[in-house]
């Protein structure tokens, strides 16, 4: 009997399977979340919106776009917001890709890329990371064909941590044809300290085909409220807005995002504290003998290969993110839980390196 059948583009897309619940929020080092409470003023402003839940949100997202325009010194039509920058990426790829087109991205990179890309029916070209877990932008440029419409660049790269340098990105942008969109995913940009790192905004100022993705989920600590945005030339921003479901971002989330932007000084203090913890964690792990790639984000990568899943089990009660056969990503959490994780990692090393 005939039954309704979804598009074949969905066949390769996995169903989301939740991982094991963490012992406590503080023990969850598996999702690159911010361990801090909301920034000052956020609870009050969001709370006021909660009492208006009978009303639809501002579909024009006026206050949010105005606040972003202010922050970046660009007119409001350069922004397109959605329910997290993952959703913005889905809208962007829906707007720009169709079957027969190609999209290029590095692998391993962000888990949402294959889902967003495959859903469009376009063909994916994955370019392996280099041995030091960095993007190989020369190989990515070489992978561009006359069918390529989009190149994704994740910097810092989730889950491995390194950034793309400014000179690598500008070479890529001078190499690819101007009709190819180059998406610079900067979900972790606030944590970057490397002066050689690429800047999506600088790239956008120099090239019309750049889209920068930013989020309130990581440094700003609003992961649960789902707000992210693209910064792009107004025509690209318009195509993203058209492909986004109306009323997606609630007024509560918009208000929290605007209030967070106003708490800039406290944000910077917190980000700096997380960066200090990251630097200490990397140093301690390397001291233990781990081969940790450079990281400019709020997480570290352990290239455990076949031991990834076993290591994650050994980290109990700390919850980390294993990628079977490849490695484990560990978010920077509170100092207490980071110390607990370092002790677990030392124990693992003691029982696994004595054979060498
Ligand atoms: C976390 C993350 C995002 C943003 O996620 P949202 O919560 O949807 O804003 C985007 N890109 C990368 C690489 C990420 O790690």
Tab-separated table of C-alpha atoms and ligand atoms in Angstrom:
chain	number	residue	atom	x	y	z
A	1	UNK	CA	0.000	0.000	0.000
A	2	UNK	CA	1.198	3.491	-0.781
A	3	UNK	CA	2.083	5.636	2.211
A	4	UNK	CA	3.381	9.193	2.367
A	5	UNK	CA	7.106	9.254	1.911
A	6	UNK	CA	9.578	12.009	2.837
A	7	UNK	CA	12.092	13.316	0.287
A	8	UNK	CA	14.992	10.980	-0.385
A	9	UNK	CA	17.305	13.797	0.797
A	10	UNK	CA	16.298	12.756	4.330
A	11	UNK	CA	17.451	9.145	3.959
A	12	UNK	CA	21.018	9.789	5.122
A	13	UNK	CA	20.056	12.137	7.964
A	14	UNK	CA	20.224	10.470	11.380
A	15	UNK	CA	17.468	10.786	13.982
A	16	UNK	CA	18.730	12.715	17.038
A	17	UNK	CA	19.611	10.399	19.894
A	18	UNK	CA	20.081	12.105	23.261
A	19	UNK	CA	23.277	11.242	25.137
A	20	UNK	CA	23.336	10.114	28.746
A	21	UNK	CA	21.983	12.847	31.043
A	22	UNK	CA	24.705	14.605	33.061
A	23	UNK	CA	24.882	14.114	36.829
A	24	UNK	CA	24.360	17.875	37.241
A	25	UNK	CA	24.485	20.954	35.008
A	26	UNK	CA	27.980	21.676	36.322
A	27	UNK	CA	29.165	18.185	35.311
A	28	UNK	CA	28.008	18.683	31.722
A	29	UNK	CA	31.138	19.409	29.690
A	30	UNK	CA	29.579	17.961	26.548
A	31	UNK	CA	27.816	20.872	24.806
A	32	UNK	CA	30.190	23.866	25.023
A	33	UNK	CA	27.723	25.733	27.188
A	34	UNK	CA	28.586	28.673	29.419
A	35	UNK	CA	28.775	27.676	33.115
A	36	UNK	CA	27.705	31.135	34.338
A	37	UNK	CA	24.228	32.414	35.297
A	38	UNK	CA	22.606	34.917	32.881
A	39	UNK	CA	24.309	38.305	32.533
A	40	UNK	CA	23.070	41.187	34.761
A	41	UNK	CA	19.691	42.548	33.670
A	42	UNK	CA	18.806	39.549	31.504
A	43	UNK	CA	16.446	37.792	33.937
A	44	UNK	CA	14.497	41.024	34.599
A	45	UNK	CA	14.098	41.969	30.934
A	46	UNK	CA	13.232	38.442	29.811
A	47	UNK	CA	10.886	38.021	32.799
A	48	UNK	CA	8.885	41.069	31.750
A	49	UNK	CA	8.342	39.453	28.346
A	50	UNK	CA	7.186	36.206	29.963
A	51	UNK	CA	4.077	38.016	31.237
A	52	UNK	CA	3.213	38.926	27.601
A	53	UNK	CA	3.212	35.354	26.319
A	54	UNK	CA	-0.300	35.715	24.899
A	55	UNK	CA	1.191	38.028	22.226
A	56	UNK	CA	3.120	36.995	19.136
A	57	UNK	CA	6.705	38.208	19.106
A	58	UNK	CA	7.979	41.108	16.987
A	59	UNK	CA	8.475	39.293	13.693
A	60	UNK	CA	10.554	42.216	12.446
A	61	UNK	CA	12.981	41.740	15.385
A	62	UNK	CA	13.431	45.519	15.349
A	63	UNK	CA	15.002	46.001	18.788
A	64	UNK	CA	17.426	43.122	18.244
A	65	UNK	CA	18.468	44.280	14.773
A	66	UNK	CA	18.888	47.858	16.048
A	67	UNK	CA	21.068	46.660	18.940
A	68	UNK	CA	23.195	44.575	16.562
A	69	UNK	CA	23.445	47.479	14.109
A	70	UNK	CA	24.693	49.634	16.981
A	71	UNK	CA	27.199	47.050	18.126
A	72	UNK	CA	28.725	46.434	14.711
A	73	UNK	CA	28.321	49.850	13.073
A	74	UNK	CA	26.371	48.356	10.170
A	75	UNK	CA	22.807	49.118	9.105
A	76	UNK	CA	20.083	46.781	10.437
A	77	UNK	CA	19.538	45.210	7.015
A	78	UNK	CA	22.909	43.425	7.344
A	79	UNK	CA	21.475	41.019	9.955
A	80	UNK	CA	19.256	37.952	9.833
A	81	UNK	CA	18.398	36.311	13.151
A	82	UNK	CA	16.884	32.933	13.923
A	83	UNK	CA	16.453	30.330	16.642
A	84	UNK	CA	20.179	29.798	17.079
A	85	UNK	CA	22.812	30.180	14.392
A	86	UNK	CA	22.181	26.539	13.456
A	87	UNK	CA	18.672	27.547	12.363
A	88	UNK	CA	20.111	30.554	10.521
A	89	UNK	CA	22.455	28.177	8.685
A	90	UNK	CA	19.479	25.953	7.737
A	91	UNK	CA	17.695	29.026	6.325
A	92	UNK	CA	20.808	30.187	4.498
A	93	UNK	CA	21.433	26.805	2.873
A	94	UNK	CA	17.741	26.400	2.015
A	95	UNK	CA	17.896	29.796	0.317
A	96	UNK	CA	21.071	29.101	-1.645
A	97	UNK	CA	21.302	25.367	-2.436
A	98	UNK	CA	19.289	22.945	-4.535
A	99	UNK	CA	19.895	19.444	-5.926
A	100	UNK	CA	22.818	19.516	-8.355
A	101	UNK	CA	24.653	22.235	-6.404
A	102	UNK	CA	27.704	21.502	-4.292
A	103	UNK	CA	28.732	22.602	-0.812
A	104	UNK	CA	32.276	22.270	0.534
A	105	UNK	CA	33.202	21.997	4.210
A	106	UNK	CA	35.985	20.579	6.344
A	107	UNK	CA	35.638	17.317	8.211
A	108	UNK	CA	35.632	16.704	11.071
A	109	UNK	CA	33.676	19.840	11.843
A	110	UNK	CA	30.327	20.866	13.314
A	111	UNK	CA	27.752	18.058	13.501
A	112	UNK	CA	24.934	20.282	12.215
A	113	UNK	CA	26.618	20.877	8.833
A	114	UNK	CA	25.791	17.493	7.282
A	115	UNK	CA	22.155	17.780	8.389
A	116	UNK	CA	21.659	21.321	7.094
A	117	UNK	CA	23.476	20.535	3.849
A	118	UNK	CA	21.862	17.151	3.121
A	119	UNK	CA	18.370	18.534	3.705
A	120	UNK	CA	18.776	20.802	0.666
A	121	UNK	CA	19.491	17.861	-1.631
A	122	UNK	CA	22.806	19.428	-2.671
A	123	UNK	CA	25.979	17.354	-2.970
A	124	UNK	CA	28.498	17.564	-0.141
A	125	UNK	CA	32.253	17.653	-0.629
A	126	UNK	CA	34.130	17.068	2.629
A	127	UNK	CA	37.770	18.099	2.867
A	128	UNK	CA	39.760	16.374	5.660
A	129	UNK	CA	41.318	18.509	8.384
A	130	UNK	CA	45.123	18.608	8.396
A	131	UNK	CA	47.045	16.459	10.905
A	132	UNK	CA	47.101	19.358	13.403
A	133	UNK	CA	43.256	19.515	13.290
A	134	UNK	CA	43.212	22.777	11.286
A	135	UNK	CA	41.212	23.556	8.137
A	136	UNK	CA	43.085	22.891	4.881
A	137	UNK	CA	41.801	25.956	3.034
A	138	UNK	CA	44.021	25.320	-0.015
A	139	UNK	CA	42.446	21.892	-0.450
A	140	UNK	CA	38.994	23.405	0.153
A	141	UNK	CA	39.596	26.034	-2.548
A	142	UNK	CA	40.782	23.266	-4.875
A	143	UNK	CA	37.558	21.329	-4.172
A	144	UNK	CA	35.418	24.178	-5.559
A	145	UNK	CA	33.882	23.353	-8.954
A	146	UNK	CA	31.534	25.244	-11.271
A	147	UNK	CA	28.678	23.637	-9.288
A	148	UNK	CA	29.855	24.910	-5.881
A	149	UNK	CA	27.538	27.485	-4.286
A	150	UNK	CA	28.660	27.476	-0.643
A	151	UNK	CA	31.875	26.907	1.340
A	152	UNK	CA	31.608	26.573	5.132
A	153	UNK	CA	34.543	27.650	7.302
A	154	UNK	CA	34.265	26.932	11.035
A	155	UNK	CA	36.687	29.057	13.065
A	156	UNK	CA	37.461	28.097	15.793
A	157	UNK	CA	36.603	24.631	14.515
A	158	UNK	CA	34.085	22.612	16.502
A	159	UNK	CA	35.089	20.027	17.774
A	160	UNK	CA	38.874	20.328	17.361
A	161	UNK	CA	39.528	23.949	18.453
A	162	UNK	CA	42.005	25.636	16.063
A	163	UNK	CA	41.271	28.847	14.156
A	164	UNK	CA	41.731	29.637	10.493
A	165	UNK	CA	44.286	32.451	10.081
A	166	UNK	CA	43.481	35.799	8.451
A	167	UNK	CA	45.966	35.124	5.674
A	168	UNK	CA	44.522	31.656	4.937
A	169	UNK	CA	40.998	33.078	4.762
A	170	UNK	CA	41.983	35.959	2.524
A	171	UNK	CA	43.769	33.560	0.151
A	172	UNK	CA	40.607	31.439	-0.011
A	173	UNK	CA	38.476	34.506	-0.707
A	174	UNK	CA	40.799	35.623	-3.496
A	175	UNK	CA	40.726	32.124	-5.015
A	176	UNK	CA	37.032	31.166	-5.055
A	177	UNK	CA	34.714	32.765	-7.630
A	178	UNK	CA	32.723	35.745	-6.277
A	179	UNK	CA	29.364	33.977	-6.675
A	180	UNK	CA	30.374	31.300	-4.141
A	181	UNK	CA	29.120	32.145	-0.636
A	182	UNK	CA	31.826	31.715	1.999
A	183	UNK	CA	30.168	31.191	5.384
A	184	UNK	CA	32.444	31.975	8.333
A	185	UNK	CA	30.950	30.297	11.404
A	186	UNK	CA	32.208	32.255	14.406
A	187	UNK	CA	30.195	30.631	17.204
A	188	UNK	CA	33.230	30.870	19.513
A	189	UNK	CA	34.777	34.133	18.314
A	190	UNK	CA	34.579	35.832	21.730
A	191	UNK	CA	37.084	33.275	23.112
A	192	UNK	CA	39.704	33.841	20.392
A	193	UNK	CA	43.014	35.373	21.561
A	194	UNK	CA	45.348	34.447	18.666
A	195	UNK	CA	46.246	37.722	16.883
A	196	UNK	CA	46.734	35.817	13.604
A	197	UNK	CA	43.130	34.521	13.652
A	198	UNK	CA	40.790	35.342	10.765
A	199	UNK	CA	38.044	37.907	11.358
A	200	UNK	CA	34.767	37.244	9.605
A	201	UNK	CA	33.864	40.936	9.836
A	202	UNK	CA	37.115	42.001	8.142
A	203	UNK	CA	36.458	39.406	5.439
A	204	UNK	CA	32.904	40.706	4.993
A	205	UNK	CA	34.175	44.287	4.679
A	206	UNK	CA	36.455	43.182	1.831
A	207	UNK	CA	34.270	40.601	0.032
A	208	UNK	CA	30.569	40.710	-0.904
A	209	UNK	CA	30.265	36.902	-0.819
A	210	UNK	CA	31.006	36.470	2.917
A	211	UNK	CA	28.403	35.529	5.531
A	212	UNK	CA	29.384	35.606	9.210
A	213	UNK	CA	27.444	33.431	11.679
A	214	UNK	CA	27.303	34.443	15.359
A	215	UNK	CA	25.371	33.113	18.314
A	216	UNK	CA	24.190	34.069	21.803
A	217	UNK	CA	24.484	30.407	22.867
A	218	UNK	CA	28.131	30.191	23.867
A	219	UNK	CA	29.908	33.257	25.325
A	220	UNK	CA	26.610	35.045	26.087
A	221	UNK	CA	25.201	32.037	27.901
A	222	UNK	CA	21.763	31.972	26.254
A	223	UNK	CA	21.916	28.474	24.714
A	224	UNK	CA	18.477	27.591	26.055
A	225	UNK	CA	16.780	30.640	24.542
A	226	UNK	CA	17.940	29.977	20.947
A	227	UNK	CA	19.156	33.177	19.323
A	228	UNK	CA	21.776	33.400	16.601
A	229	UNK	CA	22.283	35.595	13.557
A	230	UNK	CA	24.047	36.091	10.285
A	231	UNK	CA	25.903	39.254	9.264
A	232	UNK	CA	25.999	39.665	5.499
A	233	UNK	CA	25.411	42.017	2.594
A	234	UNK	CA	21.752	43.146	2.724
A	235	UNK	CA	20.681	41.011	-0.287
A	236	UNK	CA	22.078	37.867	1.338
A	237	UNK	CA	20.546	38.806	4.711
A	238	UNK	CA	17.216	39.264	2.911
A	239	UNK	CA	17.391	35.791	1.369
A	240	UNK	CA	18.019	34.301	4.827
A	241	UNK	CA	15.107	36.261	6.340
A	242	UNK	CA	12.795	35.060	3.559
A	243	UNK	CA	13.712	31.419	4.248
A	244	UNK	CA	13.157	31.728	8.027
A	245	UNK	CA	9.783	30.767	9.568
A	246	UNK	CA	7.968	33.883	10.804
A	247	UNK	CA	7.755	34.575	14.562
A	248	UNK	CA	10.602	32.098	15.172
A	249	UNK	CA	12.498	34.035	17.847
A	250	UNK	CA	10.307	34.788	20.885
A	251	UNK	CA	10.143	38.264	22.430
A	252	UNK	CA	11.588	36.698	25.585
A	253	UNK	CA	14.641	35.554	23.622
A	254	UNK	CA	14.947	38.838	21.719
A	255	UNK	CA	14.822	40.807	25.000
A	256	UNK	CA	17.414	38.528	26.618
A	257	UNK	CA	19.720	38.931	23.632
A	258	UNK	CA	19.409	42.733	23.655
A	259	UNK	CA	19.999	42.882	27.431
A	260	UNK	CA	23.048	40.616	27.037
A	261	UNK	CA	24.546	42.928	24.427
A	262	UNK	CA	24.256	45.771	26.955
A	263	UNK	CA	26.234	43.846	29.600
A	264	UNK	CA	29.416	44.023	27.621
A	265	UNK	CA	31.849	44.618	30.488
A	266	UNK	CA	30.631	41.645	32.541
A	267	UNK	CA	30.589	39.478	29.423
A	268	UNK	CA	34.247	40.289	28.768
A	269	UNK	CA	35.235	39.427	32.356
A	270	UNK	CA	33.500	36.071	32.160
A	271	UNK	CA	34.907	35.235	28.760
A	272	UNK	CA	38.388	36.092	30.013
A	273	UNK	CA	37.919	33.776	33.009
A	274	UNK	CA	36.900	30.936	30.676
A	275	UNK	CA	39.910	31.650	28.430
A	276	UNK	CA	42.214	31.457	31.488
A	277	UNK	CA	40.673	28.120	32.454
A	278	UNK	CA	41.121	26.874	28.882
A	279	UNK	CA	44.786	27.847	28.821
A	280	UNK	CA	45.332	26.095	32.164
A	281	UNK	CA	43.453	22.980	30.999
A	282	UNK	CA	45.467	22.675	27.785
A	283	UNK	CA	48.740	23.120	29.680
A	284	UNK	CA	47.764	20.505	32.285
A	285	UNK	CA	46.618	18.005	29.657
A	286	UNK	CA	49.829	18.424	27.627
A	287	UNK	CA	51.795	18.000	30.851
A	288	UNK	CA	49.974	14.681	31.306
A	289	UNK	CA	51.154	13.650	27.843
A	290	UNK	CA	47.992	14.320	25.808
A	291	UNK	CA	48.381	15.466	22.215
A	292	UNK	CA	45.963	18.439	22.437
A	293	UNK	CA	45.558	20.611	19.321
A	294	UNK	CA	45.722	24.386	19.846
A	295	UNK	CA	42.288	25.655	20.820
A	296	UNK	CA	40.840	29.159	20.707
A	297	UNK	CA	37.359	28.097	21.822
A	298	UNK	CA	35.752	27.094	25.137
A	299	UNK	CA	36.609	23.420	24.632
A	300	UNK	CA	39.563	21.113	24.106
A	301	UNK	CA	39.939	18.078	21.823
A	302	UNK	CA	41.587	14.813	22.762
A	303	UNK	CA	42.407	12.715	19.665
A	304	UNK	CA	41.682	9.348	21.312
A	305	UNK	CA	40.854	7.447	18.123
A	306	UNK	CA	39.404	4.019	18.922
A	307	UNK	CA	39.405	4.819	22.662
A	308	UNK	CA	37.014	7.777	22.406
A	309	UNK	CA	33.914	5.990	23.702
A	310	UNK	CA	35.811	4.191	26.490
A	311	UNK	CA	37.351	7.449	27.655
A	312	UNK	CA	33.925	9.111	27.808
A	313	UNK	CA	32.667	6.258	30.019
A	314	UNK	CA	35.750	6.598	32.225
A	315	UNK	CA	34.958	10.308	32.738
A	316	UNK	CA	31.791	9.538	34.705
A	317	UNK	CA	30.337	11.536	36.499
A	318	UNK	CA	31.703	14.255	34.207
A	319	UNK	CA	29.886	14.188	30.888
A	320	UNK	CA	32.055	14.811	27.782
A	321	UNK	CA	31.315	14.507	24.050
A	322	UNK	CA	32.865	11.471	22.311
A	323	UNK	CA	33.035	11.092	18.530
A	324	UNK	CA	33.345	7.336	17.968
A	325	UNK	CA	36.691	6.313	16.495
A	326	UNK	CA	37.967	9.865	16.433
A	327	UNK	CA	38.238	11.834	19.650
A	328	UNK	CA	36.566	13.496	22.606
A	329	UNK	CA	35.543	17.126	22.979
A	330	UNK	CA	35.576	18.566	26.499
A	331	UNK	CA	34.029	21.947	27.284
A	332	UNK	CA	35.627	24.322	29.748
A	333	UNK	CA	33.323	24.362	32.784
A	334	UNK	CA	33.591	25.584	36.355
A	335	UNK	CA	37.086	25.407	37.913
A	336	UNK	CA	35.908	22.606	40.247
A	337	UNK	CA	34.628	20.344	37.481
A	338	UNK	CA	37.599	21.160	35.232
A	339	UNK	CA	39.877	19.979	38.059
A	340	UNK	CA	37.791	16.814	38.400
A	341	UNK	CA	38.121	16.187	34.655
A	342	UNK	CA	41.893	16.712	34.766
A	343	UNK	CA	42.184	14.145	37.557
A	344	UNK	CA	40.148	11.629	35.512
A	345	UNK	CA	42.330	12.300	32.456
A	346	UNK	CA	45.482	11.720	34.540
A	347	UNK	CA	44.091	8.412	35.813
A	348	UNK	CA	43.344	7.341	32.238
A	349	UNK	CA	46.861	8.244	31.127
A	350	UNK	CA	48.394	6.311	34.030
A	351	UNK	CA	46.577	3.133	33.022
A	352	UNK	CA	47.018	3.494	29.240
A	353	UNK	CA	50.546	4.771	28.628
A	354	UNK	CA	52.458	2.289	30.762
A	355	UNK	CA	52.327	-0.162	27.826
A	356	UNK	CA	54.148	2.145	25.444
B	1	LIG	C1	27.258	25.934	19.045
B	1	LIG	C2	27.557	26.215	17.623
B	1	LIG	C3	26.721	27.004	16.843
B	1	LIG	C4	25.534	27.737	17.385
B	1	LIG	O1	24.526	27.043	17.825
B	1	LIG	P1	23.145	27.761	18.173
B	1	LIG	O2	22.902	27.393	19.576
B	1	LIG	O3	22.205	27.170	17.211
B	1	LIG	O4	23.302	29.232	17.962
B	1	LIG	C5	27.050	27.264	15.539
B	1	LIG	N1	28.161	26.761	15.011
B	1	LIG	C6	29.006	26.017	15.723
B	1	LIG	C7	30.246	25.532	15.088
B	1	LIG	C8	28.718	25.699	17.039
B	1	LIG	O5	29.553	24.931	17.733
